[in-house]
């Protein structure tokens, strides 16, 4: 069965998944850089940007597995871009340039209508206005038997979690303190009964925690 | 130099250090048992209660190190007992029975006066009404060159952290979700600049994160 999964989503020790004040110059908020240091150091991530070298251990295996078997991605509007409200025009096509690293359909949750954007390399952004269940149904249909990944951010993952729709949740605990920002786990009471840890490993940089839906 | 340290303090993945509704029957709040499963499984912990066997790896080494070099403990009123407000009488002497596992002076932060309680095995509970700095000065004096440990709970640790008084903070991330309860990291903005991770290891059960005051 295709699964809905979250993969490689980073949390600080104090529970933040992004810093405050997201903007064009701070896509993941101010001061949140250390959260993703583990990922930027991997061979897989560096290769995406044409760079040699990089970590080839646990973290790299996680980074490489992130795309494996995924046929569609769902993300929140704030992960797609820093602007809020109605789309002023069609100039913004995401943070990732003309050849985004998805290579499959991406469903962006938004309240504001916009036509799909097809970019190079197989990535098409679709804008979904009728809720998370609709986005999920469209994503599973587009994934054609493969898994669907929730890219983020925290609010989007939280909505799917509290709706009981997430099958696998892989979190990366970065041993840093951010002090403020956006939490993944806030008002998620009830979620605790649905998941259990199936794997816990550390690299030199971070702890990886794989949660799966608890078996009945 | 003697240090002020927190050792083996458990957090859930969603950031809770205790469950809600602490009471006589739920000393750490409802549903928080899984947080300390790692500790209860260790040889060191079991030996305290006269039991054989137990885990002898990473977790046991941490459990054993918890008491090493510690000459005094500070704790909050809520860690000492479930009652609130003025002490009704002197009958409550803590959760730990007549021979508590501290074997040194323990300073309990409270707003309500109470005479010290000397118990077997070298544990004396002192009740401190004039604030965290006073308790710390008294604890360092009593520790006589050894370290002072903050036993908990979250609120007490947070007060010392935000005051910049903690030298070492060893946290244990239990890969469980509690859903609700008391957070260690809430309104701790500013603390992030003072600490860095100096060790990160996992056992089969949990991730251990050692933070130390950042070197200038």
Short mmCIF file of C-alpha atoms in Angstrom, two decimals:
data_model
loop_
_atom_site.label_atom_id
_atom_site.label_comp_id
_atom_site.label_asym_id
_atom_site.label_seq_id
_atom_site.Cartn_x
_atom_site.Cartn_y
_atom_site.Cartn_z
CA UNK A 1 0.00 0.00 0.00
CA UNK A 2 1.32 3.46 -0.82
CA UNK A 3 2.00 5.44 2.35
CA UNK A 4 1.77 9.05 3.37
CA UNK A 5 5.07 9.91 4.93
CA UNK A 6 7.19 12.65 6.38
CA UNK A 7 10.89 12.16 5.88
CA UNK A 8 13.92 13.96 7.29
CA UNK A 9 11.95 16.68 9.02
CA UNK A 10 14.28 18.52 11.41
CA UNK A 11 13.46 19.65 14.93
CA UNK A 12 15.64 21.53 17.37
CA UNK A 13 16.07 20.28 20.94
CA UNK A 14 13.62 22.92 22.04
CA UNK A 15 11.08 21.69 19.52
CA UNK A 16 11.28 24.23 16.70
CA UNK A 17 11.19 23.26 13.04
CA UNK A 18 11.79 26.74 11.69
CA UNK A 19 12.85 30.08 13.05
CA UNK A 20 10.69 33.19 13.32
CA UNK A 21 10.26 35.82 10.59
CA UNK A 22 10.39 33.76 7.39
CA UNK A 23 11.29 35.97 4.41
CA UNK A 24 12.98 35.94 1.02
CA UNK A 25 16.38 36.11 2.67
CA UNK A 26 15.47 33.71 5.51
CA UNK A 27 13.31 31.01 3.87
CA UNK A 28 13.21 28.89 7.03
CA UNK A 29 13.14 31.82 9.43
CA UNK A 30 15.85 33.68 11.26
CA UNK A 31 18.56 31.62 12.94
CA UNK A 32 17.28 28.21 11.83
CA UNK A 33 20.31 27.33 9.69
CA UNK A 34 21.81 24.88 12.21
CA UNK A 35 18.66 22.73 11.94
CA UNK A 36 19.63 21.54 8.46
CA UNK A 37 23.39 21.53 8.79
CA UNK A 38 23.27 17.70 8.89
CA UNK A 39 21.57 17.65 5.48
CA UNK A 40 23.76 20.24 3.79
CA UNK A 41 26.82 18.22 4.82
CA UNK A 42 25.69 15.07 2.97
CA UNK A 43 27.07 13.85 -0.34
CA UNK A 44 23.51 13.51 -1.69
CA UNK A 45 22.58 17.10 -0.94
CA UNK A 46 25.86 18.51 -2.26
CA UNK A 47 25.50 16.49 -5.46
CA UNK A 48 22.15 18.21 -6.12
CA UNK A 49 24.07 21.43 -6.46
CA UNK A 50 26.89 19.93 -8.48
CA UNK A 51 29.30 19.85 -5.54
CA UNK A 52 31.73 17.02 -4.79
CA UNK A 53 32.40 15.42 -1.45
CA UNK A 54 30.22 15.33 1.61
CA UNK A 55 29.22 12.99 4.42
CA UNK A 56 28.53 9.40 3.31
CA UNK A 57 27.29 7.78 6.50
CA UNK A 58 23.94 7.63 8.27
CA UNK A 59 22.84 11.13 7.33
CA UNK A 60 23.60 10.60 3.67
CA UNK A 61 21.63 7.37 3.61
CA UNK A 62 18.67 9.25 5.07
CA UNK A 63 19.03 12.07 2.57
CA UNK A 64 19.17 9.59 -0.31
CA UNK A 65 16.14 7.67 0.98
CA UNK A 66 14.10 10.84 1.12
CA UNK A 67 13.18 10.68 -2.55
CA UNK A 68 13.04 6.92 -2.94
CA UNK A 69 9.62 5.60 -3.83
CA UNK A 70 7.96 9.00 -3.64
CA UNK A 71 5.60 9.88 -6.48
CA UNK A 72 4.13 13.16 -5.25
CA UNK A 73 4.73 15.82 -2.61
CA UNK A 74 2.32 17.93 -0.58
CA UNK A 75 3.42 21.20 0.95
CA UNK A 76 1.97 24.24 2.63
CA UNK A 77 1.78 27.63 1.00
CA UNK A 78 4.48 29.00 3.32
CA UNK A 79 6.92 26.34 2.22
CA UNK A 80 6.31 27.26 -1.39
CA UNK A 81 7.05 30.93 -0.88
CA UNK A 82 7.27 33.84 1.54
CA UNK A 83 4.34 35.88 0.19
CA UNK A 84 0.93 35.75 1.87
CA UNK A 85 -2.61 36.40 0.62
CA UNK A 86 -3.76 36.31 -3.01
CA UNK A 87 -1.08 35.67 -5.65
CA UNK A 88 -0.07 39.10 -6.96
CA UNK A 89 1.11 37.58 -10.25
CA UNK A 90 2.60 34.37 -11.59
CA UNK A 91 6.24 35.36 -11.23
CA UNK A 92 6.98 33.32 -8.09
CA UNK A 93 7.57 29.66 -8.97
CA UNK A 94 8.97 28.43 -5.65
CA UNK A 95 12.33 28.60 -3.90
CA UNK A 96 13.95 26.02 -6.13
CA UNK A 97 14.58 27.72 -9.47
CA UNK A 98 13.63 26.42 -12.91
CA UNK A 99 14.55 22.78 -12.25
CA UNK A 100 13.22 21.94 -8.76
CA UNK A 101 14.48 18.81 -6.99
CA UNK A 102 11.07 17.12 -6.83
CA UNK A 103 10.72 15.61 -10.34
CA UNK A 104 7.10 14.75 -9.66
CA UNK A 105 3.78 16.55 -9.05
CA UNK A 106 3.73 18.85 -6.02
CA UNK A 107 0.44 19.87 -4.39
CA UNK A 108 0.54 23.24 -2.64
CA UNK A 109 -2.19 23.95 -0.06
CA UNK A 110 -3.52 27.48 -0.48
CA UNK A 111 -6.67 29.52 -0.08
CA UNK A 112 -6.02 31.43 -3.30
CA UNK A 113 -6.58 30.14 -6.85
CA UNK A 114 -3.68 29.75 -9.21
CA UNK A 115 -3.05 27.78 -12.40
CA UNK A 116 -0.56 24.87 -12.29
CA UNK A 117 3.10 25.58 -13.06
CA UNK A 118 5.04 23.00 -15.04
CA UNK A 119 8.79 23.31 -14.68
CA UNK A 120 11.76 21.37 -16.04
CA UNK A 121 12.62 17.92 -14.74
CA UNK A 122 9.06 16.71 -14.21
CA UNK A 123 8.02 19.03 -11.38
CA UNK A 124 4.54 20.54 -11.69
CA UNK A 125 3.11 22.66 -8.90
CA UNK A 126 -0.65 22.27 -8.43
CA UNK A 127 -2.53 24.65 -6.14
CA UNK A 128 -5.20 23.00 -4.01
CA UNK A 129 -7.90 25.12 -2.40
CA UNK A 130 -10.31 22.52 -1.08
CA UNK A 131 -8.46 21.10 1.90
CA UNK A 132 -5.96 18.49 3.00
CA UNK A 133 -8.05 15.41 2.16
CA UNK A 134 -8.53 16.63 -1.39
CA UNK A 135 -4.82 17.34 -1.76
CA UNK A 136 -4.05 13.87 -0.45
CA UNK A 137 -6.45 12.17 -2.86
CA UNK A 138 -4.99 14.12 -5.78
CA UNK A 139 -1.45 13.34 -4.65
CA UNK A 140 -2.08 9.60 -4.31
CA UNK A 141 -3.70 9.57 -7.74
CA UNK A 142 -0.73 11.42 -9.24
CA UNK A 143 1.81 9.23 -7.43
CA UNK A 144 0.39 6.23 -9.28
CA UNK A 145 1.15 3.59 -6.69
CA UNK A 146 4.16 5.28 -5.10
CA UNK A 147 4.26 7.01 -1.71
CA UNK A 148 3.23 10.58 -1.04
CA UNK A 149 5.54 12.76 1.02
CA UNK A 150 4.55 15.80 3.05
CA UNK A 151 7.38 18.24 2.50
CA UNK A 152 6.30 20.66 5.21
CA UNK A 153 6.11 22.98 6.89
CA UNK A 154 5.18 22.27 10.46
CA UNK A 155 1.60 23.46 10.15
CA UNK A 156 0.90 21.25 7.15
CA UNK A 157 2.40 18.16 8.79
CA UNK A 158 0.47 18.91 11.97
CA UNK A 159 -2.82 19.10 10.07
CA UNK A 160 -2.25 15.68 8.50
CA UNK A 161 -1.03 14.22 11.81
CA UNK A 162 -4.02 15.36 13.82
CA UNK A 163 -6.32 14.09 11.06
CA UNK A 164 -4.69 10.66 11.52
CA UNK A 165 -3.54 10.52 7.90
CA UNK A 166 0.24 10.17 8.29
CA UNK A 167 1.63 6.62 8.04
CA UNK A 168 5.32 7.27 8.75
CA UNK A 169 6.98 10.18 10.46
CA UNK A 170 10.77 10.41 10.30
CA UNK A 171 12.11 13.21 12.49
CA UNK A 172 15.66 14.47 12.78
CA UNK A 173 16.58 15.89 16.18
CA UNK A 174 19.32 18.47 15.78
CA UNK A 175 21.05 19.01 19.13
CA UNK A 176 20.75 22.77 18.97
CA UNK A 177 18.55 25.31 20.69
CA UNK A 178 16.75 27.91 18.56
CA UNK A 179 14.98 29.80 21.34
CA UNK A 180 11.89 30.61 19.30
CA UNK A 181 10.16 29.76 16.05
CA UNK A 182 7.51 27.37 14.84
CA UNK A 183 6.75 24.14 16.67
CA UNK A 184 5.70 20.88 15.03
CA UNK A 185 4.15 19.55 18.23
CA UNK A 186 1.70 22.12 19.52
CA UNK A 187 -1.93 21.27 20.10
CA UNK A 188 -1.26 17.74 18.92
CA UNK A 189 -2.92 16.02 21.85
CA UNK A 190 -4.32 12.70 20.70
CA UNK A 191 -1.58 12.07 18.17
CA UNK A 192 0.50 10.25 20.80
CA UNK A 193 -1.75 7.20 20.75
CA UNK A 194 -1.26 6.56 17.06
CA UNK A 195 2.51 6.19 16.71
CA UNK A 196 5.42 4.17 17.97
CA UNK A 197 9.16 4.44 17.46
CA UNK A 198 10.47 1.75 15.13
CA UNK A 199 14.04 3.01 14.75
CA UNK A 200 16.37 5.33 16.64
CA UNK A 201 19.91 6.03 15.44
CA UNK A 202 22.41 8.82 15.79
CA UNK A 203 24.96 10.13 13.38
CA UNK A 204 27.75 12.41 14.52
CA UNK A 205 25.41 15.33 13.91
CA UNK A 206 21.82 14.38 14.75
CA UNK A 207 19.42 11.74 16.06
CA UNK A 208 17.07 10.10 13.58
CA UNK A 209 13.73 8.90 14.91
CA UNK A 210 11.44 6.82 12.76
CA UNK A 211 7.85 6.68 13.94
CA UNK A 212 5.23 4.47 12.36
CA UNK A 213 1.53 4.07 12.85
CA UNK A 214 1.00 1.81 15.81
CA UNK A 215 -0.18 -1.65 14.89
CA UNK A 216 -3.55 -2.52 16.37
CA UNK B 1 35.38 24.57 39.60
CA UNK B 2 32.20 22.93 40.89
CA UNK B 3 29.43 23.06 38.31
CA UNK B 4 25.70 23.41 38.35
CA UNK B 5 24.34 20.62 36.27
CA UNK B 6 21.24 18.87 35.08
CA UNK B 7 21.69 15.18 34.44
CA UNK B 8 19.49 12.58 32.81
CA UNK B 9 16.48 14.84 32.42
CA UNK B 10 13.99 13.16 30.10
CA UNK B 11 12.01 14.84 27.33
CA UNK B 12 9.48 13.31 24.99
CA UNK B 13 9.74 13.88 21.23
CA UNK B 14 6.99 16.44 21.55
CA UNK B 15 8.94 18.27 24.23
CA UNK B 16 7.21 17.27 27.45
CA UNK B 17 9.10 16.43 30.63
CA UNK B 18 6.09 15.37 32.63
CA UNK B 19 2.46 14.60 31.97
CA UNK B 20 -0.52 16.65 33.10
CA UNK B 21 -2.32 16.27 36.44
CA UNK B 22 0.49 15.37 38.83
CA UNK B 23 -0.90 13.64 41.93
CA UNK B 24 -0.04 11.13 44.62
CA UNK B 25 -0.79 8.28 42.24
CA UNK B 26 0.83 9.98 39.22
CA UNK B 27 3.94 11.71 40.61
CA UNK B 28 5.15 12.71 37.13
CA UNK B 29 1.71 13.32 35.70
CA UNK B 30 -0.67 11.13 33.79
CA UNK B 31 0.79 9.02 30.97
CA UNK B 32 4.41 10.06 31.46
CA UNK B 33 5.70 6.61 32.43
CA UNK B 34 7.34 5.91 29.04
CA UNK B 35 9.62 8.94 29.55
CA UNK B 36 11.64 7.14 32.22
CA UNK B 37 11.42 3.59 30.92
CA UNK B 38 15.10 3.85 29.85
CA UNK B 39 16.10 4.60 33.46
CA UNK B 40 13.96 1.96 35.10
CA UNK B 41 15.53 -0.66 32.83
CA UNK B 42 19.09 0.05 34.01
CA UNK B 43 21.09 -2.11 36.41
CA UNK B 44 21.89 0.98 38.49
CA UNK B 45 18.27 1.94 38.98
CA UNK B 46 17.14 -1.60 39.72
CA UNK B 47 19.94 -2.04 42.27
CA UNK B 48 18.58 0.95 44.23
CA UNK B 49 15.48 -1.09 44.86
CA UNK B 50 17.34 -4.29 45.61
CA UNK B 51 16.56 -5.83 42.23
CA UNK B 52 18.99 -7.89 40.16
CA UNK B 53 19.65 -7.60 36.44
CA UNK B 54 19.03 -4.69 34.14
CA UNK B 55 20.59 -2.89 31.20
CA UNK B 56 24.36 -2.41 31.47
CA UNK B 57 25.16 -0.32 28.42
CA UNK B 58 24.94 3.38 27.60
CA UNK B 59 21.87 4.07 29.69
CA UNK B 60 23.30 2.39 32.75
CA UNK B 61 26.51 4.39 32.48
CA UNK B 62 24.43 7.57 32.39
CA UNK B 63 22.34 6.46 35.35
CA UNK B 64 25.47 5.66 37.35
CA UNK B 65 27.11 8.98 36.43
CA UNK B 66 24.09 10.89 37.66
CA UNK B 67 25.24 10.82 41.29
CA UNK B 68 28.98 10.96 40.71
CA UNK B 69 30.62 14.08 42.07
CA UNK B 70 27.35 15.62 43.22
CA UNK B 71 27.33 17.11 46.72
CA UNK B 72 23.90 18.75 46.82
CA UNK B 73 20.61 18.76 44.91
CA UNK B 74 18.15 21.57 44.21
CA UNK B 75 14.55 20.80 43.35
CA UNK B 76 11.23 22.55 42.96
CA UNK B 77 8.40 22.18 45.40
CA UNK B 78 6.37 20.15 42.90
CA UNK B 79 9.15 17.58 42.59
CA UNK B 80 9.19 17.20 46.36
CA UNK B 81 5.49 16.51 46.63
CA UNK B 82 2.03 16.83 45.09
CA UNK B 83 0.54 19.23 47.65
CA UNK B 84 0.37 22.97 46.95
CA UNK B 85 0.21 26.03 49.20
CA UNK B 86 1.28 26.18 52.87
CA UNK B 87 2.47 22.91 54.42
CA UNK B 88 -0.53 21.47 56.26
CA UNK B 89 1.72 19.52 58.63
CA UNK B 90 5.12 17.84 58.65
CA UNK B 91 3.94 14.40 57.61
CA UNK B 92 5.07 14.58 53.97
CA UNK B 93 8.80 13.91 53.67
CA UNK B 94 9.07 13.47 49.91
CA UNK B 95 8.33 10.69 47.44
CA UNK B 96 11.34 8.62 48.42
CA UNK B 97 10.54 7.08 51.81
CA UNK B 98 12.75 7.11 54.91
CA UNK B 99 16.05 6.54 53.09
CA UNK B 100 16.00 8.77 49.98
CA UNK B 101 18.50 8.11 47.17
CA UNK B 102 20.23 11.51 47.49
CA UNK B 103 22.61 10.95 50.44
CA UNK B 104 23.40 14.66 50.56
CA UNK B 105 21.63 17.96 51.32
CA UNK B 106 18.62 18.74 49.12
CA UNK B 107 17.32 22.30 48.75
CA UNK B 108 13.62 22.57 47.98
CA UNK B 109 12.37 25.85 46.48
CA UNK B 110 9.13 26.90 48.13
CA UNK B 111 7.17 29.99 49.14
CA UNK B 112 6.13 28.45 52.43
CA UNK B 113 8.33 28.08 55.53
CA UNK B 114 9.20 24.68 56.88
CA UNK B 115 11.90 23.28 59.17
CA UNK B 116 14.58 21.01 57.64
CA UNK B 117 13.97 17.26 57.59
CA UNK B 118 16.93 14.96 58.23
CA UNK B 119 16.38 11.42 57.00
CA UNK B 120 18.49 8.26 56.94
CA UNK B 121 21.47 7.89 54.64
CA UNK B 122 22.62 11.52 54.77
CA UNK B 123 19.68 13.18 53.00
CA UNK B 124 18.44 16.40 54.60
CA UNK B 125 15.71 18.45 52.95
CA UNK B 126 16.11 22.20 53.41
CA UNK B 127 13.29 24.55 52.39
CA UNK B 128 14.43 27.74 50.69
CA UNK B 129 12.07 30.70 50.44
CA UNK B 130 14.32 33.47 49.18
CA UNK B 131 14.86 32.50 45.56
CA UNK B 132 16.98 30.45 43.19
CA UNK B 133 20.25 32.35 43.73
CA UNK B 134 20.03 31.85 47.48
CA UNK B 135 19.29 28.15 47.03
CA UNK B 136 22.27 27.87 44.70
CA UNK B 137 24.64 29.60 47.12
CA UNK B 138 23.45 27.36 49.96
CA UNK B 139 23.77 24.27 47.77
CA UNK B 140 27.32 25.08 46.65
CA UNK B 141 28.31 25.74 50.26
CA UNK B 142 26.78 22.43 51.35
CA UNK B 143 28.34 20.54 48.41
CA UNK B 144 31.76 21.51 49.73
CA UNK B 145 33.61 21.54 46.42
CA UNK B 146 31.45 19.00 44.61
CA UNK B 147 28.89 19.74 41.87
CA UNK B 148 25.31 20.80 42.47
CA UNK B 149 22.58 19.04 40.52
CA UNK B 150 19.16 20.43 39.69
CA UNK B 151 16.85 17.49 40.11
CA UNK B 152 13.83 19.14 38.50
CA UNK B 153 11.15 19.73 37.62
CA UNK B 154 10.98 21.57 34.34
CA UNK B 155 10.04 24.91 35.89
CA UNK B 156 12.99 24.87 38.27
CA UNK B 157 15.48 23.94 35.54
CA UNK B 158 13.99 26.63 33.29
CA UNK B 159 14.44 29.28 35.96
CA UNK B 160 18.12 28.44 36.37
CA UNK B 161 18.62 28.17 32.61
CA UNK B 162 17.11 31.54 31.81
CA UNK B 163 19.13 33.08 34.65
CA UNK B 164 22.26 31.74 32.90
CA UNK B 165 23.30 29.69 35.91
CA UNK B 166 23.40 26.15 34.47
CA UNK B 167 26.83 24.86 33.41
CA UNK B 168 25.88 21.48 31.95
CA UNK B 169 22.55 20.22 30.68
CA UNK B 170 22.23 16.53 29.90
CA UNK B 171 18.91 15.71 28.25
CA UNK B 172 17.47 12.33 27.37
CA UNK B 173 15.19 12.27 24.36
CA UNK B 174 12.70 9.45 24.69
CA UNK B 175 11.24 8.64 21.27
CA UNK B 176 7.66 8.77 22.50
CA UNK B 177 4.85 11.26 22.14
CA UNK B 178 2.97 12.34 25.27
CA UNK B 179 0.52 14.72 23.63
CA UNK B 180 0.37 17.14 26.56
CA UNK B 181 2.09 18.00 29.81
CA UNK B 182 4.82 20.31 31.02
CA UNK B 183 7.49 21.63 28.64
CA UNK B 184 11.09 22.30 29.59
CA UNK B 185 11.60 24.69 26.68
CA UNK B 186 8.88 27.32 26.80
CA UNK B 187 9.69 31.00 26.99
CA UNK B 188 13.38 30.15 26.98
CA UNK B 189 14.33 32.57 24.24
CA UNK B 190 17.90 33.74 24.78
CA UNK B 191 19.07 30.45 26.27
CA UNK B 192 20.05 29.19 22.81
CA UNK B 193 23.08 31.45 22.65
CA UNK B 194 24.64 30.04 25.78
CA UNK B 195 24.95 26.31 25.01
CA UNK B 196 26.45 23.90 22.54
CA UNK B 197 26.17 20.15 22.11
CA UNK B 198 29.33 18.36 23.22
CA UNK B 199 28.07 14.78 22.98
CA UNK B 200 25.25 12.95 21.22
CA UNK B 201 24.76 9.19 21.59
CA UNK B 202 21.88 6.78 21.34
CA UNK B 203 21.14 3.66 23.25
CA UNK B 204 18.55 1.18 22.07
CA UNK B 205 15.97 3.18 24.00
CA UNK B 206 16.81 6.90 23.91
CA UNK B 207 19.12 9.63 22.64
CA UNK B 208 21.45 11.31 25.12
CA UNK B 209 22.37 14.94 24.44
CA UNK B 210 25.03 16.64 26.52
CA UNK B 211 24.99 20.42 26.31
CA UNK B 212 27.63 22.61 27.89
CA UNK B 213 28.01 26.30 28.32
CA UNK B 214 29.45 27.68 25.08
CA UNK B 215 33.10 28.69 25.35
CA UNK B 216 33.67 32.36 24.66
#
